[in-house]
PDB file of C-alpha atoms in Angstrom:
ATOM      1  CA  MET A1151     131.513 -32.593  86.789  1.00  0.00           C
ATOM      2  CA  LYS A1152     128.454 -31.420  88.154  1.00  0.00           C
ATOM      3  CA  VAL A1153     127.422 -30.615  91.812  1.00  0.00           C
ATOM      4  CA  PHE A1154     123.928 -30.436  93.246  1.00  0.00           C
ATOM      5  CA  ILE A1155     123.567 -27.893  96.021  1.00  0.00           C
ATOM      6  CA  SER A1156     120.204 -28.679  98.234  1.00  0.00           C
ATOM      7  CA  GLY A1157     119.536 -25.277  99.066  1.00  0.00           C
ATOM      8  CA  PRO A1158     120.153 -21.379  98.664  1.00  0.00           C
ATOM      9  CA  ILE A1159     123.564 -20.945 100.133  1.00  0.00           C
ATOM     10  CA  PRO A1160     125.952 -17.710  99.822  1.00  0.00           C
ATOM     11  CA  THR A1161     127.189 -17.218  96.124  1.00  0.00           C
ATOM     12  CA  ASN A1162     130.529 -17.358  96.931  1.00  0.00           C
ATOM     13  CA  ALA A1163     130.621 -20.817  97.040  1.00  0.00           C
ATOM     14  CA  CYS A1164     128.893 -21.019  93.341  1.00  0.00           C
ATOM     15  CA  ASP A1165     131.513 -18.666  92.153  1.00  0.00           C
ATOM     16  CA  TYR A1166     134.157 -20.964  93.404  1.00  0.00           C
ATOM     17  CA  LEU A1167     132.488 -23.849  91.931  1.00  0.00           C
ATOM     18  CA  THR A1168     132.382 -21.926  88.449  1.00  0.00           C
ATOM     19  CA  GLU A1169     135.958 -20.978  88.736  1.00  0.00           C
ATOM     20  CA  LYS A1170     136.885 -24.697  89.234  1.00  0.00           C
ATOM     21  CA  GLY A1171     134.928 -25.481  85.948  1.00  0.00           C
ATOM     22  CA  ILE A1172     132.262 -27.420  87.670  1.00  0.00           C
ATOM     23  CA  GLU A1173     128.806 -27.240  86.793  1.00  0.00           C
ATOM     24  CA  TRP A1174     126.111 -26.703  89.356  1.00  0.00           C
ATOM     25  CA  ASP A1175     122.672 -26.617  90.090  1.00  0.00           C
ATOM     26  CA  TYR A1176     120.506 -25.836  93.495  1.00  0.00           C
ATOM     27  CA  HIS A1177     117.198 -25.901  94.957  1.00  0.00           C
ATOM     28  CA  ASP A1178     116.020 -22.231  95.248  1.00  0.00           C
ATOM     29  CA  SER A1179     113.686 -22.476  98.056  1.00  0.00           C
ATOM     30  CA  SER A1180     114.320 -22.250 101.836  1.00  0.00           C
ATOM     31  CA  ILE A1181     111.646 -25.066 102.120  1.00  0.00           C
ATOM     32  CA  PRO A1182     113.807 -28.372 102.358  1.00  0.00           C
ATOM     33  CA  LEU A1183     113.451 -30.853  99.772  1.00  0.00           C
ATOM     34  CA  ASN A1184     112.075 -34.192 100.807  1.00  0.00           C
ATOM     35  CA  LYS A1185     114.105 -37.489 100.224  1.00  0.00           C
ATOM     36  CA  GLN A1186     112.563 -38.390  97.017  1.00  0.00           C
ATOM     37  CA  GLU A1187     112.592 -34.952  95.777  1.00  0.00           C
ATOM     38  CA  LEU A1188     116.431 -34.724  96.632  1.00  0.00           C
ATOM     39  CA  ILE A1189     117.187 -37.946  94.858  1.00  0.00           C
ATOM     40  CA  GLU A1190     115.659 -36.779  91.833  1.00  0.00           C
ATOM     41  CA  LYS A1191     117.365 -33.695  91.511  1.00  0.00           C
ATOM     42  CA  ALA A1192     120.719 -34.966  92.658  1.00  0.00           C
ATOM     43  CA  GLN A1193     120.289 -37.930  90.191  1.00  0.00           C
ATOM     44  CA  ASP A1194     123.008 -36.664  87.683  1.00  0.00           C
ATOM     45  CA  ALA A1195     125.336 -34.870  90.116  1.00  0.00           C
ATOM     46  CA  HIS A1196     128.717 -36.167  90.862  1.00  0.00           C
ATOM     47  CA  GLY A1197     128.800 -34.053  94.170  1.00  0.00           C
ATOM     48  CA  LEU A1198     126.459 -33.070  96.782  1.00  0.00           C
ATOM     49  CA  ILE A1199     126.492 -30.129  99.022  1.00  0.00           C
ATOM     50  CA  THR A1200     124.079 -30.252 101.660  1.00  0.00           C
ATOM     51  CA  THR A1201     122.749 -28.565 104.890  1.00  0.00           C
ATOM     52  CA  ILE A1202     121.357 -29.976 108.315  1.00  0.00           C
ATOM     53  CA  ASN A1203     117.759 -29.676 106.969  1.00  0.00           C
ATOM     54  CA  ASP A1204     118.331 -32.618 104.546  1.00  0.00           C
ATOM     55  CA  CYS A1205     117.834 -36.204 105.498  1.00  0.00           C
ATOM     56  CA  ILE A1206     120.644 -38.251 103.911  1.00  0.00           C
ATOM     57  CA  ASP A1207     119.889 -41.508 105.342  1.00  0.00           C
ATOM     58  CA  GLN A1208     120.949 -45.155 103.760  1.00  0.00           C
ATOM     59  CA  GLU A1209     117.784 -44.801 101.128  1.00  0.00           C
ATOM     60  CA  VAL A1210     119.137 -41.290  99.908  1.00  0.00           C
ATOM     61  CA  ILE A1211     122.759 -42.620  99.814  1.00  0.00           C
ATOM     62  CA  GLN A1212     121.930 -46.113  98.096  1.00  0.00           C
ATOM     63  CA  ALA A1213     119.802 -44.052  95.459  1.00  0.00           C
ATOM     64  CA  LEU A1214     122.894 -41.761  94.921  1.00  0.00           C
ATOM     65  CA  SER A1215     125.656 -44.157  95.236  1.00  0.00           C
ATOM     66  CA  HIS A1216     127.279 -42.778  92.160  1.00  0.00           C
ATOM     67  CA  LEU A1217     128.304 -39.653  94.129  1.00  0.00           C
ATOM     68  CA  LYS A1218     131.969 -38.843  94.411  1.00  0.00           C
ATOM     69  CA  CYS A1219     131.544 -36.553  97.614  1.00  0.00           C
ATOM     70  CA  ILE A1220     129.071 -35.469  99.957  1.00  0.00           C
ATOM     71  CA  SER A1221     129.887 -32.141 101.330  1.00  0.00           C
ATOM     72  CA  GLN A1222     128.078 -30.645 104.396  1.00  0.00           C
ATOM     73  CA  MET A1223     127.708 -27.018 105.071  1.00  0.00           C
ATOM     74  CA  ALA A1224     127.727 -27.352 108.728  1.00  0.00           C
ATOM     75  CA  VAL A1225     129.797 -28.794 111.886  1.00  0.00           C
ATOM     76  CA  GLY A1226     127.387 -31.605 112.724  1.00  0.00           C
ATOM     77  CA  VAL A1227     126.695 -34.362 110.629  1.00  0.00           C
ATOM     78  CA  ASP A1228     124.200 -36.342 112.380  1.00  0.00           C
ATOM     79  CA  ASN A1229     121.574 -35.930 109.541  1.00  0.00           C
ATOM     80  CA  ILE A1230     123.724 -38.155 107.322  1.00  0.00           C
ATOM     81  CA  ASN A1231     124.178 -41.916 107.437  1.00  0.00           C
ATOM     82  CA  ILE A1232     128.209 -41.737 107.821  1.00  0.00           C
ATOM     83  CA  GLN A1233     128.670 -45.558 108.225  1.00  0.00           C
ATOM     84  CA  PHE A1234     126.870 -46.287 105.116  1.00  0.00           C
ATOM     85  CA  ALA A1235     128.299 -43.563 102.918  1.00  0.00           C
ATOM     86  CA  SER A1236     131.578 -45.120 104.193  1.00  0.00           C
ATOM     87  CA  SER A1237     130.679 -48.715 103.057  1.00  0.00           C
ATOM     88  CA  LEU A1238     130.111 -47.056  99.472  1.00  0.00           C
ATOM     89  CA  ASN A1239     133.686 -45.270  99.744  1.00  0.00           C
ATOM     90  CA  ILE A1240     131.893 -41.695  99.573  1.00  0.00           C
ATOM     91  CA  PRO A1241     133.836 -39.166 101.396  1.00  0.00           C
ATOM     92  CA  VAL A1242     131.606 -36.838 103.490  1.00  0.00           C
ATOM     93  CA  GLY A1243     133.046 -33.414 104.304  1.00  0.00           C
ATOM     94  CA  HIS A1244     131.679 -30.696 106.947  1.00  0.00           C
ATOM     95  CA  THR A1245     132.721 -27.118 108.011  1.00  0.00           C
ATOM     96  CA  PRO A1246     134.568 -27.043 111.526  1.00  0.00           C
ATOM     97  CA  HIS A1247     136.160 -24.034 112.877  1.00  0.00           C
ATOM     98  CA  VAL A1248     134.813 -21.207 110.746  1.00  0.00           C
ATOM     99  CA  LEU A1249     131.518 -20.800 112.704  1.00  0.00           C
ATOM    100  CA  THR A1250     133.247 -21.355 116.171  1.00  0.00           C
ATOM    101  CA  ASP A1251     133.384 -17.801 117.084  1.00  0.00           C
ATOM    102  CA  ALA A1252     129.965 -16.829 115.784  1.00  0.00           C
ATOM    103  CA  THR A1253     128.238 -19.611 117.859  1.00  0.00           C
ATOM    104  CA  ALA A1254     130.269 -19.039 120.939  1.00  0.00           C
ATOM    105  CA  ASP A1255     128.898 -15.176 120.478  1.00  0.00           C
ATOM    106  CA  LEU A1256     125.562 -16.276 120.282  1.00  0.00           C
ATOM    107  CA  THR A1257     126.057 -18.496 123.408  1.00  0.00           C
ATOM    108  CA  MET A1258     127.160 -15.538 125.370  1.00  0.00           C
ATOM    109  CA  ALA A1259     124.014 -13.663 123.976  1.00  0.00           C
ATOM    110  CA  LEU A1260     121.687 -16.160 124.828  1.00  0.00           C
ATOM    111  CA  ILE A1261     123.543 -16.319 128.564  1.00  0.00           C
ATOM    112  CA  LEU A1262     122.930 -12.693 128.836  1.00  0.00           C
ATOM    113  CA  ALA A1263     119.571 -12.748 127.589  1.00  0.00           C
ATOM    114  CA  VAL A1264     118.174 -15.250 129.827  1.00  0.00           C
ATOM    115  CA  VAL A1265     120.200 -14.280 132.982  1.00  0.00           C
ATOM    116  CA  ARG A1266     118.969 -10.405 132.903  1.00  0.00           C
ATOM    117  CA  LYS A1267     115.461 -11.311 131.474  1.00  0.00           C
ATOM    118  CA  LEU A1268     115.672  -9.342 128.352  1.00  0.00           C
ATOM    119  CA  PRO A1269     112.658 -11.076 127.007  1.00  0.00           C
ATOM    120  CA  GLN A1270     110.351 -10.486 129.731  1.00  0.00           C
ATOM    121  CA  GLY A1271     111.755  -6.735 129.538  1.00  0.00           C
ATOM    122  CA  GLN A1272     110.995  -6.727 125.776  1.00  0.00           C
ATOM    123  CA  SER A1273     107.548  -8.068 126.347  1.00  0.00           C
ATOM    124  CA  GLN A1274     106.497  -5.456 129.036  1.00  0.00           C
ATOM    125  CA  VAL A1275     107.694  -2.389 126.550  1.00  0.00           C
ATOM    126  CA  ARG A1276     105.975  -3.943 123.613  1.00  0.00           C
ATOM    127  CA  ARG A1277     102.786  -4.688 125.631  1.00  0.00           C
ATOM    128  CA  GLY A1278     102.691  -1.193 127.019  1.00  0.00           C
ATOM    129  CA  THR A1279     103.002  -2.481 130.810  1.00  0.00           C
ATOM    130  CA  TRP A1280     106.358  -0.686 131.434  1.00  0.00           C
ATOM    131  CA  GLY A1281     105.682   1.329 134.258  1.00  0.00           C
ATOM    132  CA  ALA A1282     107.647   3.324 137.053  1.00  0.00           C
ATOM    133  CA  TRP A1283     111.079   2.105 137.696  1.00  0.00           C
ATOM    134  CA  GLU A1284     111.163  -0.767 140.173  1.00  0.00           C
ATOM    135  CA  PRO A1285     113.849  -1.433 142.600  1.00  0.00           C
ATOM    136  CA  GLN A1286     112.790  -4.910 142.678  1.00  0.00           C
ATOM    137  CA  GLY A1287     111.670  -5.449 139.087  1.00  0.00           C
ATOM    138  CA  LEU A1288     113.111  -7.898 136.528  1.00  0.00           C
ATOM    139  CA  LEU A1289     115.915  -8.739 138.765  1.00  0.00           C
ATOM    140  CA  GLY A1290     118.381 -10.874 137.045  1.00  0.00           C
ATOM    141  CA  ARG A1291     122.099 -12.062 138.094  1.00  0.00           C
ATOM    142  CA  ASP A1292     125.454 -10.788 138.041  1.00  0.00           C
ATOM    143  CA  LEU A1293     127.208 -13.403 135.594  1.00  0.00           C
ATOM    144  CA  GLY A1294     130.375 -12.862 137.803  1.00  0.00           C
ATOM    145  CA  CYS A1295     128.687 -14.560 140.641  1.00  0.00           C
ATOM    146  CA  LEU A1296     127.697 -17.625 138.677  1.00  0.00           C
ATOM    147  CA  ARG A1297     129.292 -20.681 137.614  1.00  0.00           C
ATOM    148  CA  LEU A1298     129.193 -21.677 134.040  1.00  0.00           C
ATOM    149  CA  GLY A1299     129.058 -25.507 133.618  1.00  0.00           C
ATOM    150  CA  ILE A1300     129.943 -26.804 129.948  1.00  0.00           C
ATOM    151  CA  VAL A1301     128.690 -30.175 128.662  1.00  0.00           C
ATOM    152  CA  GLY A1302     131.356 -31.065 125.621  1.00  0.00           C
ATOM    153  CA  MET A1303     134.723 -28.915 125.592  1.00  0.00           C
ATOM    154  CA  GLY A1304     135.141 -28.901 121.934  1.00  0.00           C
ATOM    155  CA  ALA A1305     136.170 -25.735 119.898  1.00  0.00           C
ATOM    156  CA  ILE A1306     133.053 -23.677 120.315  1.00  0.00           C
ATOM    157  CA  ALA A1307     132.977 -24.685 124.058  1.00  0.00           C
ATOM    158  CA  ALA A1308     136.682 -23.536 124.644  1.00  0.00           C
ATOM    159  CA  LYS A1309     135.809 -20.239 123.068  1.00  0.00           C
ATOM    160  CA  VAL A1310     132.647 -20.070 125.452  1.00  0.00           C
ATOM    161  CA  ALA A1311     134.721 -20.822 128.273  1.00  0.00           C
ATOM    162  CA  ARG A1312     137.308 -18.009 127.341  1.00  0.00           C
ATOM    163  CA  ARG A1313     134.671 -15.392 126.961  1.00  0.00           C
ATOM    164  CA  ALA A1314     132.835 -16.242 130.138  1.00  0.00           C
ATOM    165  CA  TYR A1315     135.965 -16.343 132.303  1.00  0.00           C
ATOM    166  CA  HIS A1316     138.003 -13.426 130.766  1.00  0.00           C
ATOM    167  CA  GLY A1317     134.920 -11.333 129.918  1.00  0.00           C
ATOM    168  CA  PHE A1318     132.635 -11.705 132.896  1.00  0.00           C
ATOM    169  CA  SER A1319     134.738 -13.415 135.491  1.00  0.00           C
ATOM    170  CA  MET A1320     132.624 -16.707 135.515  1.00  0.00           C
ATOM    171  CA  ALA A1321     133.965 -19.645 137.412  1.00  0.00           C
ATOM    172  CA  VAL A1322     134.201 -22.336 134.405  1.00  0.00           C
ATOM    173  CA  HIS A1323     133.564 -25.989 135.053  1.00  0.00           C
ATOM    174  CA  TYR A1324     133.107 -28.683 132.613  1.00  0.00           C
ATOM    175  CA  HIS A1325     132.367 -32.497 131.560  1.00  0.00           C
ATOM    176  CA  SER A1326     133.766 -33.938 128.387  1.00  0.00           C
ATOM    177  CA  PRO A1327     135.129 -37.133 126.990  1.00  0.00           C
ATOM    178  CA  ARG A1328     138.709 -36.160 127.148  1.00  0.00           C
ATOM    179  CA  ARG A1329     140.253 -33.079 129.428  1.00  0.00           C
ATOM    180  CA  ARG A1330     141.437 -30.145 128.172  1.00  0.00           C
ATOM    181  CA  PRO A1331     144.572 -28.994 129.780  1.00  0.00           C
ATOM    182  CA  GLU A1332     144.749 -25.786 127.804  1.00  0.00           C
ATOM    183  CA  VAL A1333     141.241 -24.540 128.874  1.00  0.00           C
ATOM    184  CA  GLU A1334     141.981 -25.443 132.440  1.00  0.00           C
ATOM    185  CA  LYS A1335     144.968 -23.452 132.357  1.00  0.00           C
ATOM    186  CA  TYR A1336     143.869 -20.203 130.531  1.00  0.00           C
ATOM    187  CA  CYS A1337     140.509 -20.271 131.929  1.00  0.00           C
ATOM    188  CA  GLN A1338     140.931 -21.857 135.461  1.00  0.00           C
ATOM    189  CA  ALA A1339     138.519 -24.300 134.104  1.00  0.00           C
ATOM    190  CA  LYS A1340     137.525 -27.283 136.491  1.00  0.00           C
ATOM    191  CA  TYR A1341     137.040 -30.685 134.944  1.00  0.00           C
ATOM    192  CA  HIS A1342     134.512 -33.078 136.413  1.00  0.00           C
ATOM    193  CA  GLN A1343     134.398 -36.769 135.561  1.00  0.00           C
ATOM    194  CA  SER A1344     130.732 -37.250 135.824  1.00  0.00           C
ATOM    195  CA  LEU A1345     127.954 -35.311 134.365  1.00  0.00           C
ATOM    196  CA  THR A1346     126.079 -35.523 137.509  1.00  0.00           C
ATOM    197  CA  GLU A1347     128.916 -33.829 139.434  1.00  0.00           C
ATOM    198  CA  LEU A1348     129.290 -31.110 136.871  1.00  0.00           C
ATOM    199  CA  ALA A1349     125.266 -30.450 137.357  1.00  0.00           C
ATOM    200  CA  ARG A1350     125.604 -29.986 141.110  1.00  0.00           C
ATOM    201  CA  HIS A1351     128.461 -27.365 140.335  1.00  0.00           C
ATOM    202  CA  SER A1352     126.371 -25.245 137.834  1.00  0.00           C
ATOM    203  CA  ASP A1353     124.374 -22.424 137.822  1.00  0.00           C
ATOM    204  CA  ILE A1354     124.244 -22.256 134.101  1.00  0.00           C
ATOM    205  CA  LEU A1355     124.626 -25.584 132.213  1.00  0.00           C
ATOM    206  CA  SER A1356     125.417 -25.057 128.616  1.00  0.00           C
ATOM    207  CA  LEU A1357     125.249 -27.894 125.957  1.00  0.00           C
ATOM    208  CA  HIS A1358     128.068 -28.152 123.346  1.00  0.00           C
ATOM    209  CA  CYS A1359     128.372 -31.795 122.859  1.00  0.00           C
ATOM    210  CA  SER A1360     127.702 -33.461 119.368  1.00  0.00           C
ATOM    211  CA  LEU A1361     124.665 -35.660 118.837  1.00  0.00           C
ATOM    212  CA  ASN A1362     125.013 -39.285 118.710  1.00  0.00           C
ATOM    213  CA  GLU A1363     123.680 -42.495 120.350  1.00  0.00           C
ATOM    214  CA  GLN A1364     125.346 -41.583 123.571  1.00  0.00           C
ATOM    215  CA  THR A1365     124.225 -37.942 123.977  1.00  0.00           C
ATOM    216  CA  GLN A1366     120.787 -38.737 122.598  1.00  0.00           C
ATOM    217  CA  GLY A1367     118.293 -37.262 125.338  1.00  0.00           C
ATOM    218  CA  LEU A1368     121.696 -36.806 127.710  1.00  0.00           C
ATOM    219  CA  ILE A1369     120.216 -33.749 129.436  1.00  0.00           C
ATOM    220  CA  ASN A1370     117.047 -35.173 131.160  1.00  0.00           C
ATOM    221  CA  HIS A1371     115.306 -34.843 134.513  1.00  0.00           C
ATOM    222  CA  SER A1372     118.238 -36.706 136.272  1.00  0.00           C
ATOM    223  CA  VAL A1373     120.625 -34.273 135.347  1.00  0.00           C
ATOM    224  CA  LEU A1374     118.384 -31.021 135.321  1.00  0.00           C
ATOM    225  CA  GLY A1375     117.328 -31.901 138.753  1.00  0.00           C
ATOM    226  CA  LEU A1376     120.629 -31.819 140.222  1.00  0.00           C
ATOM    227  CA  LEU A1377     121.192 -28.212 138.912  1.00  0.00           C
ATOM    228  CA  PRO A1378     121.137 -25.711 141.952  1.00  0.00           C
ATOM    229  CA  HIS A1379     117.760 -23.961 142.325  1.00  0.00           C
ATOM    230  CA  GLY A1380     117.013 -20.977 140.272  1.00  0.00           C
ATOM    231  CA  SER A1381     119.867 -22.271 137.456  1.00  0.00           C
ATOM    232  CA  TYR A1382     119.785 -21.713 133.705  1.00  0.00           C
ATOM    233  CA  VAL A1383     120.122 -24.070 130.638  1.00  0.00           C
ATOM    234  CA  ILE A1384     121.374 -23.067 127.310  1.00  0.00           C
ATOM    235  CA  ASN A1385     121.571 -25.401 124.201  1.00  0.00           C
ATOM    236  CA  THR A1386     123.527 -24.512 121.019  1.00  0.00           C
ATOM    237  CA  SER A1387     124.361 -27.884 120.160  1.00  0.00           C
ATOM    238  CA  ARG A1388     121.620 -30.119 118.937  1.00  0.00           C
ATOM    239  CA  GLY A1389     118.055 -30.409 120.130  1.00  0.00           C
ATOM    240  CA  ASP A1390     117.879 -33.989 120.768  1.00  0.00           C
ATOM    241  CA  VAL A1391     120.834 -33.972 123.318  1.00  0.00           C
ATOM    242  CA  LEU A1392     117.981 -32.097 125.612  1.00  0.00           C
ATOM    243  CA  ASN A1393     115.012 -33.706 126.900  1.00  0.00           C
ATOM    244  CA  GLN A1394     112.577 -30.884 126.197  1.00  0.00           C
ATOM    245  CA  ASP A1395     109.860 -32.283 128.214  1.00  0.00           C
ATOM    246  CA  ASP A1396     111.966 -32.572 131.451  1.00  0.00           C
ATOM    247  CA  LEU A1397     112.900 -28.977 130.875  1.00  0.00           C
ATOM    248  CA  LEU A1398     109.421 -27.748 130.520  1.00  0.00           C
ATOM    249  CA  VAL A1399     108.557 -29.466 133.788  1.00  0.00           C
ATOM    250  CA  LEU A1400     111.361 -27.984 135.677  1.00  0.00           C
ATOM    251  CA  LEU A1401     110.790 -24.700 134.315  1.00  0.00           C
ATOM    252  CA  GLN A1402     107.051 -24.768 135.288  1.00  0.00           C
ATOM    253  CA  ASN A1403     107.839 -25.868 138.763  1.00  0.00           C
ATOM    254  CA  GLY A1404     110.328 -23.051 139.260  1.00  0.00           C
ATOM    255  CA  HIS A1405     113.287 -25.268 140.014  1.00  0.00           C
ATOM    256  CA  LEU A1406     114.984 -23.584 136.792  1.00  0.00           C
ATOM    257  CA  ALA A1407     114.921 -19.919 136.472  1.00  0.00           C
ATOM    258  CA  GLY A1408     115.174 -19.835 132.661  1.00  0.00           C
ATOM    259  CA  ALA A1409     116.369 -21.573 129.539  1.00  0.00           C
ATOM    260  CA  ALA A1410     117.700 -20.341 126.242  1.00  0.00           C
ATOM    261  CA  LEU A1411     117.382 -22.744 123.028  1.00  0.00           C
ATOM    262  CA  ASP A1412     119.003 -22.147 119.596  1.00  0.00           C
ATOM    263  CA  VAL A1413     118.362 -25.708 118.777  1.00  0.00           C
ATOM    264  CA  THR A1414     115.116 -27.753 119.298  1.00  0.00           C
ATOM    265  CA  SER A1415     113.717 -30.634 118.746  1.00  0.00           C
ATOM    266  CA  PRO A1416     111.959 -30.777 116.234  1.00  0.00           C
ATOM    267  CA  GLU A1417     112.797 -27.575 114.137  1.00  0.00           C
ATOM    268  CA  PRO A1418     111.116 -25.754 113.948  1.00  0.00           C
ATOM    269  CA  LEU A1419     108.755 -25.701 116.786  1.00  0.00           C
ATOM    270  CA  SER A1420     104.924 -25.558 116.460  1.00  0.00           C
ATOM    271  CA  PRO A1421     103.878 -22.048 117.695  1.00  0.00           C
ATOM    272  CA  GLU A1422     101.559 -24.050 120.190  1.00  0.00           C
ATOM    273  CA  HIS A1423     104.575 -25.558 121.893  1.00  0.00           C
ATOM    274  CA  PRO A1424     104.389 -25.179 125.650  1.00  0.00           C
ATOM    275  CA  LEU A1425     107.920 -23.969 125.932  1.00  0.00           C
ATOM    276  CA  LEU A1426     106.801 -20.939 123.700  1.00  0.00           C
ATOM    277  CA  GLN A1427     104.105 -19.985 126.422  1.00  0.00           C
ATOM    278  CA  LEU A1428     106.757 -19.788 128.962  1.00  0.00           C
ATOM    279  CA  PRO A1429     108.227 -16.102 129.269  1.00  0.00           C
ATOM    280  CA  GLU A1430     111.595 -17.443 131.084  1.00  0.00           C
ATOM    281  CA  CYS A1431     112.344 -19.533 128.080  1.00  0.00           C
ATOM    282  CA  LEU A1432     114.122 -17.836 125.103  1.00  0.00           C
ATOM    283  CA  ILE A1433     114.131 -19.618 121.573  1.00  0.00           C
ATOM    284  CA  THR A1434     116.148 -18.535 118.709  1.00  0.00           C
ATOM    285  CA  PRO A1435     115.891 -20.221 115.213  1.00  0.00           C
ATOM    286  CA  HIS A1436     119.142 -22.064 114.975  1.00  0.00           C
ATOM    287  CA  ILE A1437     121.227 -18.957 114.421  1.00  0.00           C
ATOM    288  CA  GLY A1438     124.274 -20.179 116.119  1.00  0.00           C
ATOM    289  CA  SER A1439     126.323 -19.598 112.884  1.00  0.00           C
ATOM    290  CA  ALA A1440     124.181 -16.599 111.537  1.00  0.00           C
ATOM    291  CA  THR A1441     126.794 -14.228 110.686  1.00  0.00           C
ATOM    292  CA  LYS A1442     127.555 -12.830 107.330  1.00  0.00           C
ATOM    293  CA  GLU A1443     131.317 -13.852 107.631  1.00  0.00           C
ATOM    294  CA  ALA A1444     130.818 -17.329 109.149  1.00  0.00           C
ATOM    295  CA  ARG A1445     127.925 -18.378 106.540  1.00  0.00           C
ATOM    296  CA  GLN A1446     130.093 -17.404 103.763  1.00  0.00           C
ATOM    297  CA  GLU A1447     133.406 -19.259 105.167  1.00  0.00           C
ATOM    298  CA  MET A1448     130.973 -22.210 105.772  1.00  0.00           C
ATOM    299  CA  ALA A1449     129.632 -22.104 102.022  1.00  0.00           C
ATOM    300  CA  LEU A1450     133.286 -21.728 100.576  1.00  0.00           C
ATOM    301  CA  LEU A1451     134.712 -24.353 102.785  1.00  0.00           C
ATOM    302  CA  ALA A1452     131.906 -26.721 101.595  1.00  0.00           C
ATOM    303  CA  ALA A1453     132.556 -26.154  97.952  1.00  0.00           C
ATOM    304  CA  GLU A1454     136.377 -26.588  98.525  1.00  0.00           C
ATOM    305  CA  ASN A1455     135.658 -30.151 100.188  1.00  0.00           C
ATOM    306  CA  CYS A1456     133.167 -31.145  97.183  1.00  0.00           C
ATOM    307  CA  VAL A1457     135.742 -30.056  94.721  1.00  0.00           C
ATOM    308  CA  LEU A1458     138.521 -32.122  96.323  1.00  0.00           C
ATOM    309  CA  GLY A1459     136.142 -34.913  96.361  1.00  0.00           C
ATOM    310  CA  LEU A1460     135.558 -34.630  92.797  1.00  0.00           C
ATOM    311  CA  GLU A1461     139.344 -34.688  92.140  1.00  0.00           C
ATOM    312  CA  ASN A1462     139.363 -37.863  94.437  1.00  0.00           C
ATOM    313  CA  LYS A1463     141.688 -36.070  97.120  1.00  0.00           C
ATOM    314  CA  PRO A1464     141.264 -36.077 100.680  1.00  0.00           C
ATOM    315  CA  LEU A1465     138.930 -33.368 101.888  1.00  0.00           C
ATOM    316  CA  LYS A1466     140.076 -30.401 103.959  1.00  0.00           C
ATOM    317  CA  TYR A1467     137.864 -31.557 106.715  1.00  0.00           C
ATOM    318  CA  GLN A1468     136.439 -35.324 106.439  1.00  0.00           C
ATOM    319  CA  VAL A1469     134.621 -37.144 108.745  1.00  0.00           C
ATOM    320  CA  ASN A1470     134.767 -40.671 107.429  1.00  0.00           C
ATOM    321  CA  ILE A1471     137.178 -42.528 105.165  1.00  0.00           C
ATOM    322  CA  SER A1472     140.496 -41.142 104.219  1.00  0.00           C
TER     323      SER A1472
END
């Protein structure tokens, strides 16, 4: 059995494959393979370990229909045509839970950074314009005075709610396809049936929903415009959940005080993108799970899923056929 890994990942995954007697090969560059390159390199593989950089569409899956497993080193699988993989009885795995704390921590870091104007302060220091202490300079907000609105109450969002409520005394509001009574209990979180109602009660809107047909462009002008004047938007989910053009307009006209995005559309953004010209908009390069511990656990879980698929066993975490 042979596994092809679409890019450099932590070596513990490769060690695990070796221990299991699995031959493996990998793409040794951080520059993603295009579809034809991926098809060519994985042609003799029985298992495929992918990342969110890879386009695993119908064309790729059809060309690699001999695969016994596709194992993604990520939680989200919107880059994979799950329906077509299922039609060919190819199980698709992913790596939930192991990156939950890392991404929740990054979300809180982004909230703190944008609300306390850290990018603007750093810019002053680097440009040499840091002058005398100013009583009215770079005024942010106390988090305990702000309401956190969460879109999508999954595992990561629940961790964010816990940090916000217990760590910073923030009032937590949320909208999600299903209610989370446990979060309502331990975070005193208030559930809103509609996204528009959530927006009206949010000083910070944090996005944590998965990307699908229903959430594509979900957060647009009609939602952002309902946020109170001077609010903030945080996105650590997927770039296409947020309409960035609408975000730009509301940042430029001053309705929104700031935004922090760890995910964008596309990725990476062009250095000339207008959002990057706004000092109140902080953009990081998709580092939600970027801790040594989280990435090692993700890699190992992806390898474990792949081996199980090669053995015709149910994956630890499988998103399609069982």
